[in-house]
Amino acid sequence: MSQPSTWEQILDYSNRANPYPFYEELRKTPVTRLPDGSYLVSTYAEIAALLHDPRVSSDIERNPAAAAMRAAAGEDGEGDGPGMTPTFLSMDPPDHDKFRRITMRHFGPPTTPGRVAGMEARMTEIATDLIDNMAARSRIDVVDDLAYPLPVTVICELLGVPPGDEQRFRVWVDVALQSTDPGLDPETQQKKRIEAGKELRAFMEELVDAHRRAPGNDLLSAMVTDDGPEGRMPDEQLVGTGLLLLIAGHETTVNLISNGALTLLRHPAELQRLRDDPGMAIPMVEELLRYEPPVHFVPFRTALDDIDIAGTTIPAGASLTLVLAAGNRDPAHVADPGLFIPDRHNNKHLGFGGGVHLCFGAPLARLEAQIALTAFATRLENPRLVSDPPPYRPSPFLRGPSHLPVDINGVLAPDGPAGDGTVR
Ligand code: HEM
């Protein structure tokens, strides 16, 4: 029997619960050439260098692997996917920088410094309600009952997506993301993705129109009405960026919260520390972004020139995949990389990528995970994992449990054991 290829091993679902031994093998060759002529990069220093290298393009239209996927689906479209407009995620400077700046104007400092911080009380309220809802039960599912509903509610409120619409877009997002798994039966997957992409576009077009007619205080209203010093984005871009924020804004955070709850249950002493000192949530979330990152790799980068790195020349035109999760566990980055040690206070992990595409939503994602995990630690009485490992979602790229059943003895009042300790 022939050895499975490197890419087959990445896709292999049996590696999903623990891909880290495979990543350790992968790091023995920091830059690996795959049979299709693309390259995988797996060591910390090399990934960090390439994330910051202007010779590495994120322009999806230049990428040969993305083009091959589109051709396999018999499709001549362009963009981040069928029916999708390229957004700043898949552009290079200067367009990337301009569209990112225009969007950031309404999301963060210096123009809108209060957007994320202003949601903290609301995030706590949502987390409190979600945990209150677990009171009568002896078994909960961390994914369905906390990790999914918190970020999806937050991003909908932030963007101004009406409650209830989540039921509509959830199905399309599932389809659109499942087929981003490179190598998964390209034809049928891509066709389904075309349909889901069209539905999502139509949905966001409606929202853009509605917010322009009747603006509120939300991010989408600001984007569709404010001209700012650099002008307004074209409608195509507004729709694409709205979808990017909606999807990137929750799919990844779900995994951070679920991976976090799982990691804490596997490390009871750390769970206890968080119970005793909610201030631990900050270093814990940072260490989780290194130890169990929600985004395992960034695909579809293109070398614009020959790049000499780690003794290999990546030729101009080649497609690159940067395996962030392998780089995060590189012993050249941190000592004992396979151990979960929040006291490292390491914020140089690759969990949010790096360089010009460093995650736009990082401040929001961090705060949501800190709030969710603190509520999880302080309010659930005697939480116990039902199965270890839990079942995983199919994607090797946005990796996390599909369900995380946990048995509990009850739910404590929101002020936790330090308060009256009432079990509801
Ligand atoms: C734990 C949660 C999250 C993780 C692990 C994560 C991870 C990442 C990573 C690795 C990138 C870099 C992609 C690349 O280099 O191609 C990225 C970019 C991005 N993320 Fe996040 N993300 C998270 C949450 C969010 C949230 C909440 C939002 C929106 C509010 C968001 C919006 C974006 C956007 C718009 C980009 C593109 C940035 C650019 O190209 O300049 N993300 N994210």
Tab-separated table of C-alpha atoms and ligand atoms in Angstrom:
chain	number	residue	atom	x	y	z
A	1	MET	CA	0.000	0.000	0.000
A	2	SER	CA	1.423	3.389	-0.910
A	3	GLN	CA	1.993	6.042	1.764
A	4	PRO	CA	-0.764	8.683	1.893
A	5	SER	CA	0.417	12.023	0.542
A	6	THR	CA	0.972	14.961	2.855
A	7	TRP	CA	-2.189	16.663	1.658
A	8	GLU	CA	-4.197	13.439	2.046
A	9	GLN	CA	-3.019	13.303	5.648
A	10	ILE	CA	-4.190	16.873	6.263
A	11	LEU	CA	-7.602	16.010	4.841
A	12	ASP	CA	-7.797	12.639	6.603
A	13	TYR	CA	-10.673	12.920	9.061
A	14	SER	CA	-9.043	10.400	11.393
A	15	ASN	CA	-6.357	13.035	12.083
A	16	ARG	CA	-8.940	15.681	13.027
A	17	ALA	CA	-9.087	15.006	16.772
A	18	ASN	CA	-5.308	15.166	17.038
A	19	PRO	CA	-3.468	16.502	13.986
A	20	TYR	CA	-0.439	17.511	16.067
A	21	PRO	CA	1.738	14.351	15.681
A	22	PHE	CA	1.319	14.760	11.937
A	23	TYR	CA	2.306	18.442	12.140
A	24	GLU	CA	5.413	17.396	14.079
A	25	GLU	CA	6.396	15.169	11.153
A	26	LEU	CA	5.609	17.966	8.736
A	27	ARG	CA	7.937	20.412	10.535
A	28	LYS	CA	10.895	18.109	9.815
A	29	THR	CA	10.713	19.610	6.299
A	30	PRO	CA	9.834	23.273	6.940
A	31	VAL	CA	8.863	23.868	3.304
A	32	THR	CA	7.338	20.803	1.594
A	33	ARG	CA	6.627	20.616	-2.136
A	34	LEU	CA	3.418	18.697	-2.888
A	35	PRO	CA	2.947	16.622	-6.059
A	36	ASP	CA	0.674	19.300	-7.580
A	37	GLY	CA	3.529	21.838	-7.397
A	38	SER	CA	2.147	23.751	-4.413
A	39	TYR	CA	4.050	24.213	-1.126
A	40	LEU	CA	3.208	23.694	2.539
A	41	VAL	CA	5.062	25.743	5.135
A	42	SER	CA	4.989	24.400	8.689
A	43	THR	CA	7.655	26.044	10.890
A	44	TYR	CA	7.153	29.204	12.932
A	45	ALA	CA	9.953	31.424	11.596
A	46	GLU	CA	9.223	30.590	7.954
A	47	ILE	CA	5.453	31.133	8.297
A	48	ALA	CA	6.001	34.440	10.125
A	49	ALA	CA	8.476	35.573	7.431
A	50	LEU	CA	6.102	34.690	4.582
A	51	LEU	CA	3.098	36.354	6.276
A	52	HIS	CA	5.094	39.593	6.195
A	53	ASP	CA	6.681	39.116	2.743
A	54	PRO	CA	5.304	41.426	0.021
A	55	ARG	CA	6.347	38.794	-2.552
A	56	VAL	CA	3.564	36.577	-1.177
A	57	SER	CA	0.189	37.509	-2.632
A	58	SER	CA	-3.284	36.917	-1.200
A	59	ASP	CA	-4.892	37.817	-4.541
A	60	ILE	CA	-7.163	34.861	-5.159
A	61	GLU	CA	-7.270	35.544	-8.882
A	62	ARG	CA	-3.538	34.884	-9.222
A	63	ASN	CA	-3.626	31.564	-7.410
A	64	PRO	CA	-3.165	28.415	-9.503
A	65	ALA	CA	-4.692	26.069	-6.903
A	66	ALA	CA	-7.853	28.203	-6.612
A	67	ALA	CA	-8.042	28.375	-10.427
A	68	ALA	CA	-7.718	24.573	-10.637
A	69	MET	CA	-10.605	24.176	-8.159
A	70	ARG	CA	-12.758	26.536	-10.194
A	71	ALA	CA	-11.892	24.718	-13.429
A	72	ALA	CA	-12.699	21.343	-11.842
A	73	ALA	CA	-16.136	22.709	-11.051
A	74	GLY	CA	-16.537	23.816	-14.673
A	75	GLU	CA	-16.859	27.381	-13.626
A	76	ASP	CA	-15.374	30.542	-15.033
A	77	GLY	CA	-16.288	32.828	-12.122
A	78	GLU	CA	-13.821	34.686	-10.021
A	79	GLY	CA	-13.645	35.893	-6.468
A	80	ASP	CA	-13.368	34.200	-3.104
A	81	GLY	CA	-15.735	31.575	-4.355
A	82	PRO	CA	-18.590	31.208	-6.765
A	83	GLY	CA	-21.026	34.025	-6.416
A	84	MET	CA	-18.638	35.795	-4.052
A	85	THR	CA	-16.903	39.107	-4.756
A	86	PRO	CA	-13.217	39.192	-3.788
A	87	THR	CA	-12.943	41.055	-0.495
A	88	PHE	CA	-9.910	42.594	1.173
A	89	LEU	CA	-9.111	39.136	2.625
A	90	SER	CA	-8.196	38.038	-0.902
A	91	MET	CA	-6.591	41.230	-2.210
A	92	ASP	CA	-3.124	42.729	-2.042
A	93	PRO	CA	-2.118	46.280	-1.157
A	94	PRO	CA	-2.984	48.956	-2.097
A	95	ASP	CA	-6.622	47.822	-2.641
A	96	HIS	CA	-6.515	45.572	0.428
A	97	ASP	CA	-5.353	48.422	2.644
A	98	LYS	CA	-7.906	50.860	1.334
A	99	PHE	CA	-10.940	48.588	1.766
A	100	ARG	CA	-9.698	47.373	5.157
A	101	ARG	CA	-9.253	50.993	6.306
A	102	ILE	CA	-12.711	51.997	5.096
A	103	THR	CA	-14.243	49.068	6.986
A	104	MET	CA	-12.118	49.556	10.119
A	105	ARG	CA	-13.323	53.154	10.243
A	106	HIS	CA	-16.641	51.813	11.557
A	107	PHE	CA	-15.289	48.982	13.710
A	108	GLY	CA	-12.325	50.209	15.707
A	109	PRO	CA	-9.933	52.974	16.679
A	110	PRO	CA	-9.231	55.703	15.850
A	111	THR	CA	-12.631	56.610	14.347
A	112	THR	CA	-14.921	54.206	16.225
A	113	PRO	CA	-13.034	53.220	19.376
A	114	GLY	CA	-16.104	52.174	21.349
A	115	ARG	CA	-17.660	49.611	19.009
A	116	VAL	CA	-16.190	46.440	20.533
A	117	ALA	CA	-15.822	47.662	24.125
A	118	GLY	CA	-19.390	48.977	23.953
A	119	MET	CA	-20.655	45.437	23.396
A	120	GLU	CA	-19.019	43.931	26.472
A	121	ALA	CA	-22.046	44.281	28.754
A	122	ARG	CA	-24.320	42.880	26.070
A	123	MET	CA	-21.960	39.926	25.473
A	124	THR	CA	-22.011	39.149	29.193
A	125	GLU	CA	-25.798	39.351	29.184
A	126	ILE	CA	-26.054	36.933	26.234
A	127	ALA	CA	-23.613	34.493	27.894
A	128	THR	CA	-25.559	34.768	31.174
A	129	ASP	CA	-28.857	33.991	29.443
A	130	LEU	CA	-27.343	31.042	27.571
A	131	ILE	CA	-26.028	29.528	30.796
A	132	ASP	CA	-29.318	30.251	32.627
A	133	ASN	CA	-31.019	28.188	29.919
A	134	MET	CA	-28.937	25.162	30.933
A	135	ALA	CA	-30.295	25.209	34.502
A	136	ALA	CA	-32.794	22.378	34.250
A	137	ARG	CA	-30.486	19.995	32.404
A	138	SER	CA	-27.913	17.405	33.394
A	139	ARG	CA	-26.285	17.327	29.945
A	140	ILE	CA	-25.456	20.308	27.761
A	141	ASP	CA	-23.758	20.680	24.373
A	142	VAL	CA	-21.135	23.431	24.640
A	143	VAL	CA	-21.242	23.974	20.857
A	144	ASP	CA	-25.008	24.334	20.406
A	145	ASP	CA	-25.758	25.896	23.777
A	146	LEU	CA	-22.920	28.443	24.128
A	147	ALA	CA	-20.100	28.454	21.568
A	148	TYR	CA	-22.343	28.945	18.510
A	149	PRO	CA	-25.172	31.170	19.766
A	150	LEU	CA	-22.937	33.733	21.506
A	151	PRO	CA	-20.778	34.832	18.549
A	152	VAL	CA	-23.593	34.529	16.018
A	153	THR	CA	-25.849	36.762	18.126
A	154	VAL	CA	-23.011	39.245	18.693
A	155	ILE	CA	-22.021	39.551	15.028
A	156	CYS	CA	-25.680	39.877	13.963
A	157	GLU	CA	-26.286	42.665	16.488
A	158	LEU	CA	-23.025	44.365	15.553
A	159	LEU	CA	-23.806	44.301	11.837
A	160	GLY	CA	-27.512	44.973	12.262
A	161	VAL	CA	-28.724	41.606	10.939
A	162	PRO	CA	-32.266	41.038	12.285
A	163	PRO	CA	-32.621	38.264	14.879
A	164	GLY	CA	-34.213	35.270	13.216
A	165	ASP	CA	-32.269	35.713	9.981
A	166	GLU	CA	-29.662	33.390	11.431
A	167	GLN	CA	-31.981	30.474	10.614
A	168	ARG	CA	-31.793	31.516	6.948
A	169	PHE	CA	-28.059	32.016	6.508
A	170	ARG	CA	-26.836	29.156	8.717
A	171	VAL	CA	-27.521	26.503	6.073
A	172	TRP	CA	-25.857	28.486	3.277
A	173	VAL	CA	-22.806	29.238	5.408
A	174	ASP	CA	-22.433	25.534	6.287
A	175	VAL	CA	-22.456	24.589	2.617
A	176	ALA	CA	-20.169	27.446	1.568
A	177	LEU	CA	-17.590	26.571	4.219
A	178	GLN	CA	-17.700	22.819	3.849
A	179	SER	CA	-16.690	23.076	0.260
A	180	THR	CA	-13.732	25.314	1.038
A	181	ASP	CA	-12.004	22.117	2.146
A	182	PRO	CA	-9.552	21.752	-0.732
A	183	GLY	CA	-9.754	18.304	-2.250
A	184	LEU	CA	-13.296	17.395	-1.184
A	185	ASP	CA	-15.016	16.037	-4.301
A	186	PRO	CA	-14.599	19.351	-6.124
A	187	GLU	CA	-17.426	19.101	-8.653
A	188	THR	CA	-20.488	18.495	-6.506
A	189	GLN	CA	-19.125	20.494	-3.610
A	190	GLN	CA	-18.429	23.504	-5.808
A	191	LYS	CA	-21.835	23.358	-7.457
A	192	LYS	CA	-23.542	23.371	-4.088
A	193	ARG	CA	-21.276	26.196	-3.067
A	194	ILE	CA	-22.299	28.249	-6.111
A	195	GLU	CA	-25.929	27.977	-5.041
A	196	ALA	CA	-25.179	28.806	-1.398
A	197	GLY	CA	-23.009	31.752	-2.501
A	198	LYS	CA	-25.853	33.147	-4.612
A	199	GLU	CA	-28.306	32.843	-1.733
A	200	LEU	CA	-25.874	34.588	0.624
A	201	ARG	CA	-25.279	37.415	-1.834
A	202	ALA	CA	-28.977	37.982	-2.371
A	203	PHE	CA	-29.487	37.980	1.401
A	204	MET	CA	-26.751	40.594	1.971
A	205	GLU	CA	-27.926	42.728	-0.983
A	206	GLU	CA	-31.332	42.941	0.682
A	207	LEU	CA	-29.714	43.935	3.977
A	208	VAL	CA	-27.552	46.622	2.342
A	209	ASP	CA	-30.661	48.134	0.707
A	210	ALA	CA	-32.679	47.959	3.904
A	211	HIS	CA	-29.928	49.615	5.970
A	212	ARG	CA	-29.497	52.373	3.424
A	213	ARG	CA	-33.245	53.114	3.498
A	214	ALA	CA	-33.467	53.023	7.308
A	215	PRO	CA	-30.016	53.279	8.923
A	216	GLY	CA	-29.488	52.277	12.556
A	217	ASN	CA	-26.471	52.467	14.874
A	218	ASP	CA	-24.929	49.309	13.525
A	219	LEU	CA	-21.776	48.648	11.499
A	220	LEU	CA	-23.548	47.863	8.236
A	221	SER	CA	-25.603	51.070	8.396
A	222	ALA	CA	-22.398	53.060	8.949
A	223	MET	CA	-20.710	51.340	6.009
A	224	VAL	CA	-23.574	51.913	3.583
A	225	THR	CA	-24.221	55.554	4.466
A	226	ASP	CA	-20.903	57.132	5.505
A	227	ASP	CA	-18.623	58.516	2.819
A	228	GLY	CA	-15.535	59.150	4.957
A	229	PRO	CA	-12.329	60.703	3.618
A	230	GLU	CA	-11.698	57.821	1.219
A	231	GLY	CA	-15.209	57.575	-0.150
A	232	ARG	CA	-17.685	54.741	0.103
A	233	MET	CA	-17.063	51.220	-1.112
A	234	PRO	CA	-18.818	50.189	-4.309
A	235	ASP	CA	-22.003	48.188	-3.609
A	236	GLU	CA	-20.350	44.961	-4.778
A	237	GLN	CA	-17.689	45.462	-2.105
A	238	LEU	CA	-20.208	46.381	0.563
A	239	VAL	CA	-22.057	43.118	-0.031
A	240	GLY	CA	-18.843	41.054	-0.107
A	241	THR	CA	-17.431	42.721	3.002
A	242	GLY	CA	-20.741	42.393	4.867
A	243	LEU	CA	-20.662	38.657	4.175
A	244	LEU	CA	-16.994	38.379	5.103
A	245	LEU	CA	-17.676	39.986	8.481
A	246	LEU	CA	-20.802	37.928	9.067
A	247	ILE	CA	-19.056	34.622	8.317
A	248	ALA	CA	-15.505	35.288	9.588
A	249	GLY	CA	-17.159	36.997	12.546
A	250	HIS	CA	-18.649	33.844	14.030
A	251	GLU	CA	-17.437	30.603	12.434
A	252	THR	CA	-13.960	30.920	13.910
A	253	THR	CA	-15.033	32.179	17.337
A	254	VAL	CA	-17.330	29.156	17.755
A	255	ASN	CA	-14.253	26.941	17.521
A	256	LEU	CA	-12.212	29.089	19.898
A	257	ILE	CA	-14.907	28.777	22.592
A	258	SER	CA	-15.473	25.038	22.022
A	259	ASN	CA	-11.749	24.252	21.821
A	260	GLY	CA	-11.314	26.353	24.947
A	261	ALA	CA	-13.997	24.539	26.963
A	262	LEU	CA	-12.550	21.190	25.851
A	263	THR	CA	-9.003	22.217	26.792
A	264	LEU	CA	-10.128	23.447	30.227
A	265	LEU	CA	-11.994	20.211	30.903
A	266	ARG	CA	-8.831	18.329	29.992
A	267	HIS	CA	-6.828	20.557	32.379
A	268	PRO	CA	-8.901	20.666	35.601
A	269	ALA	CA	-6.274	22.655	37.507
A	270	GLU	CA	-6.459	25.419	34.881
A	271	LEU	CA	-10.266	25.309	34.966
A	272	GLN	CA	-10.073	25.831	38.731
A	273	ARG	CA	-7.651	28.747	38.312
A	274	LEU	CA	-10.077	30.463	35.954
A	275	ARG	CA	-12.908	29.898	38.474
A	276	ASP	CA	-10.819	31.474	41.206
A	277	ASP	CA	-9.480	34.325	39.099
A	278	PRO	CA	-11.447	35.427	36.027
A	279	GLY	CA	-8.426	37.621	35.150
A	280	MET	CA	-6.827	34.369	33.947
A	281	ALA	CA	-9.184	34.446	30.964
A	282	ILE	CA	-6.864	36.834	29.116
A	283	PRO	CA	-3.682	34.694	29.119
A	284	MET	CA	-5.758	31.527	28.703
A	285	VAL	CA	-7.432	32.739	25.519
A	286	GLU	CA	-4.026	33.792	24.151
A	287	GLU	CA	-2.547	30.373	24.898
A	288	LEU	CA	-5.588	28.690	23.317
A	289	LEU	CA	-5.001	30.648	20.123
A	290	ARG	CA	-1.565	29.017	20.038
A	291	TYR	CA	-2.366	25.563	21.417
A	292	GLU	CA	-5.745	24.870	19.730
A	293	PRO	CA	-6.185	27.586	17.103
A	294	PRO	CA	-9.521	27.726	15.240
A	295	VAL	CA	-7.819	28.437	11.891
A	296	HIS	CA	-5.293	25.688	11.128
A	297	PHE	CA	-3.899	27.026	7.885
A	298	VAL	CA	-4.196	29.838	5.372
A	299	PRO	CA	-4.453	28.457	1.833
A	300	PHE	CA	-4.165	30.043	-1.615
A	301	ARG	CA	-1.183	32.384	-1.137
A	302	THR	CA	0.857	32.865	-4.344
A	303	ALA	CA	4.603	33.498	-4.725
A	304	LEU	CA	5.062	36.564	-6.940
A	305	ASP	CA	8.802	35.917	-7.328
A	306	ASP	CA	11.237	33.079	-6.627
A	307	ILE	CA	11.507	32.951	-2.829
A	308	ASP	CA	14.498	31.270	-1.149
A	309	ILE	CA	13.480	29.983	2.234
A	310	ALA	CA	14.775	27.211	4.552
A	311	GLY	CA	17.025	25.856	1.781
A	312	THR	CA	14.177	25.617	-0.765
A	313	THR	CA	13.311	27.912	-3.651
A	314	ILE	CA	9.565	28.422	-3.963
A	315	PRO	CA	9.190	29.327	-7.641
A	316	ALA	CA	7.275	32.384	-8.809
A	317	GLY	CA	3.648	31.470	-9.496
A	318	ALA	CA	3.484	28.580	-6.997
A	319	SER	CA	0.594	28.252	-4.539
A	320	LEU	CA	1.466	28.215	-0.823
A	321	THR	CA	-0.379	27.043	2.263
A	322	LEU	CA	0.863	28.312	5.624
A	323	VAL	CA	0.093	25.793	8.358
A	324	LEU	CA	-0.404	28.198	11.284
A	325	ALA	CA	-1.311	25.417	13.730
A	326	ALA	CA	1.978	23.588	13.008
A	327	GLY	CA	3.990	26.799	13.415
A	328	ASN	CA	2.282	27.464	16.757
A	329	ARG	CA	3.659	24.178	18.119
A	330	ASP	CA	7.158	24.640	16.750
A	331	PRO	CA	9.669	24.092	19.605
A	332	ALA	CA	11.695	26.916	18.069
A	333	HIS	CA	8.755	29.217	18.971
A	334	VAL	CA	8.005	28.092	22.557
A	335	ALA	CA	9.407	25.465	24.931
A	336	ASP	CA	7.195	22.401	25.512
A	337	PRO	CA	4.859	23.409	22.678
A	338	GLY	CA	2.560	20.421	23.285
A	339	LEU	CA	1.659	21.683	26.772
A	340	PHE	CA	-1.143	24.162	27.554
A	341	ILE	CA	0.618	26.774	29.718
A	342	PRO	CA	-1.324	30.057	30.037
A	343	ASP	CA	1.497	31.522	32.134
A	344	ARG	CA	3.631	31.816	29.025
A	345	HIS	CA	1.882	35.136	28.352
A	346	ASN	CA	2.766	34.538	24.724
A	347	ASN	CA	1.063	36.862	22.265
A	348	LYS	CA	3.300	36.073	19.299
A	349	HIS	CA	1.264	33.033	18.270
A	350	LEU	CA	-0.039	32.670	14.733
A	351	GLY	CA	-3.681	32.158	15.751
A	352	PHE	CA	-4.774	35.389	14.061
A	353	GLY	CA	-2.289	35.120	11.176
A	354	GLY	CA	0.072	38.071	10.764
A	355	GLY	CA	1.224	40.878	8.497
A	356	VAL	CA	-1.243	43.033	6.589
A	357	HIS	CA	-4.001	40.393	6.810
A	358	LEU	CA	-3.741	39.980	10.604
A	359	CYS	CA	-7.263	39.209	11.792
A	360	PHE	CA	-9.503	42.247	11.583
A	361	GLY	CA	-11.879	40.970	14.272
A	362	ALA	CA	-9.263	39.873	16.835
A	363	PRO	CA	-10.351	42.307	19.612
A	364	LEU	CA	-13.956	41.142	19.289
A	365	ALA	CA	-13.057	37.448	19.168
A	366	ARG	CA	-10.792	37.719	22.206
A	367	LEU	CA	-13.448	39.442	24.302
A	368	GLU	CA	-16.167	36.959	23.321
A	369	ALA	CA	-13.977	33.985	24.186
A	370	GLN	CA	-12.877	35.528	27.490
A	371	ILE	CA	-16.502	36.151	28.490
A	372	ALA	CA	-17.769	32.755	27.326
A	373	LEU	CA	-15.002	30.750	29.007
A	374	THR	CA	-15.268	32.695	32.252
A	375	ALA	CA	-19.013	32.021	32.344
A	376	PHE	CA	-18.372	28.367	31.510
A	377	ALA	CA	-15.800	28.011	34.306
A	378	THR	CA	-17.573	29.966	37.021
A	379	ARG	CA	-21.206	28.933	36.555
A	380	LEU	CA	-21.322	25.243	35.655
A	381	GLU	CA	-21.365	22.869	38.601
A	382	ASN	CA	-18.956	19.969	38.221
A	383	PRO	CA	-18.754	19.893	34.392
A	384	ARG	CA	-17.592	16.513	32.967
A	385	LEU	CA	-16.679	15.587	29.421
A	386	VAL	CA	-18.993	12.917	28.026
A	387	SER	CA	-16.589	11.708	25.333
A	388	ASP	CA	-12.958	12.481	24.739
A	389	PRO	CA	-12.219	13.218	21.972
A	390	PRO	CA	-15.574	14.706	20.978
A	391	PRO	CA	-16.819	14.456	17.377
A	392	TYR	CA	-15.185	17.037	15.073
A	393	ARG	CA	-16.523	19.177	12.250
A	394	PRO	CA	-15.290	17.946	8.865
A	395	SER	CA	-13.040	20.893	8.059
A	396	PRO	CA	-9.271	20.519	8.596
A	397	PHE	CA	-9.000	24.259	8.039
A	398	LEU	CA	-11.570	25.745	10.447
A	399	ARG	CA	-11.118	22.982	13.008
A	400	GLY	CA	-13.256	22.390	16.069
A	401	PRO	CA	-15.749	19.988	17.672
A	402	SER	CA	-19.139	19.573	15.973
A	403	HIS	CA	-20.631	18.835	19.399
A	404	LEU	CA	-19.213	18.946	22.893
A	405	PRO	CA	-21.518	17.111	25.304
A	406	VAL	CA	-20.799	17.870	28.944
A	407	ASP	CA	-22.583	16.555	32.041
A	408	ILE	CA	-23.277	19.067	34.809
A	409	ASN	CA	-24.794	18.988	38.288
A	410	GLY	CA	-26.463	22.356	37.932
A	411	VAL	CA	-25.862	26.015	37.251
A	412	LEU	CA	-24.591	28.564	39.743
A	413	ALA	CA	-25.913	32.122	39.966
A	414	PRO	CA	-24.048	34.565	37.684
A	415	ASP	CA	-21.779	35.804	40.466
A	416	GLY	CA	-20.516	32.223	40.825
A	417	PRO	CA	-19.075	30.463	43.835
A	418	ALA	CA	-17.786	33.756	45.222
A	419	GLY	CA	-21.406	34.950	45.511
A	420	ASP	CA	-24.232	33.150	47.261
A	421	GLY	CA	-23.411	29.952	45.396
A	422	THR	CA	-27.062	29.171	44.768
A	423	VAL	CA	-27.545	26.173	42.529
A	424	ARG	CA	-30.494	26.869	40.263
B	1	HEM	C1	-11.186	33.286	17.252
B	1	HEM	C2	-11.690	33.868	16.255
B	1	HEM	C3	-10.939	34.233	15.014
B	1	HEM	C4	-9.822	33.672	14.474
B	1	HEM	C5	-8.990	32.508	15.014
B	1	HEM	C6	-9.525	34.392	13.256
B	1	HEM	C7	-8.454	34.124	12.447
B	1	HEM	C8	-8.087	34.881	11.350
B	1	HEM	C9	-6.911	34.664	10.560
B	1	HEM	C10	-5.883	33.559	10.774
B	1	HEM	C11	-6.899	35.609	9.590
B	1	HEM	C12	-5.834	35.789	8.501
B	1	HEM	C13	-6.273	35.233	7.177
B	1	HEM	C14	-5.201	35.377	6.115
B	1	HEM	O1	-4.075	35.779	6.420
B	1	HEM	O2	-5.511	35.071	4.951
B	1	HEM	C15	-8.083	36.421	9.760
B	1	HEM	C16	-8.448	37.472	8.950
B	1	HEM	C17	-9.639	38.139	9.058
B	1	HEM	N1	-10.573	38.000	10.074
B	1	HEM	FE1	-10.462	36.781	11.649
B	1	HEM	N2	-10.477	35.365	13.078
B	1	HEM	C18	-11.354	35.312	14.133
B	1	HEM	C19	-12.439	36.123	14.368
B	1	HEM	C20	-12.844	37.129	13.533
B	1	HEM	C21	-13.965	38.011	13.772
B	1	HEM	C22	-14.831	38.006	15.026
B	1	HEM	C23	-14.065	38.823	12.673
B	1	HEM	C24	-15.044	39.934	12.355
B	1	HEM	C25	-15.601	40.721	13.186
B	1	HEM	C26	-12.985	38.471	11.768
B	1	HEM	C27	-12.747	39.066	10.560
B	1	HEM	C28	-11.622	38.851	9.795
B	1	HEM	C29	-11.358	39.557	8.559
B	1	HEM	C30	-12.257	40.608	7.908
B	1	HEM	C31	-10.120	39.115	8.090
B	1	HEM	C32	-9.375	39.564	6.830
B	1	HEM	C33	-8.313	40.566	7.234
B	1	HEM	C34	-7.483	41.066	6.073
B	1	HEM	O3	-7.404	40.405	5.030
B	1	HEM	O4	-6.910	42.166	6.191
B	1	HEM	N3	-12.273	37.450	12.323
B	1	HEM	N4	-8.787	35.965	10.862
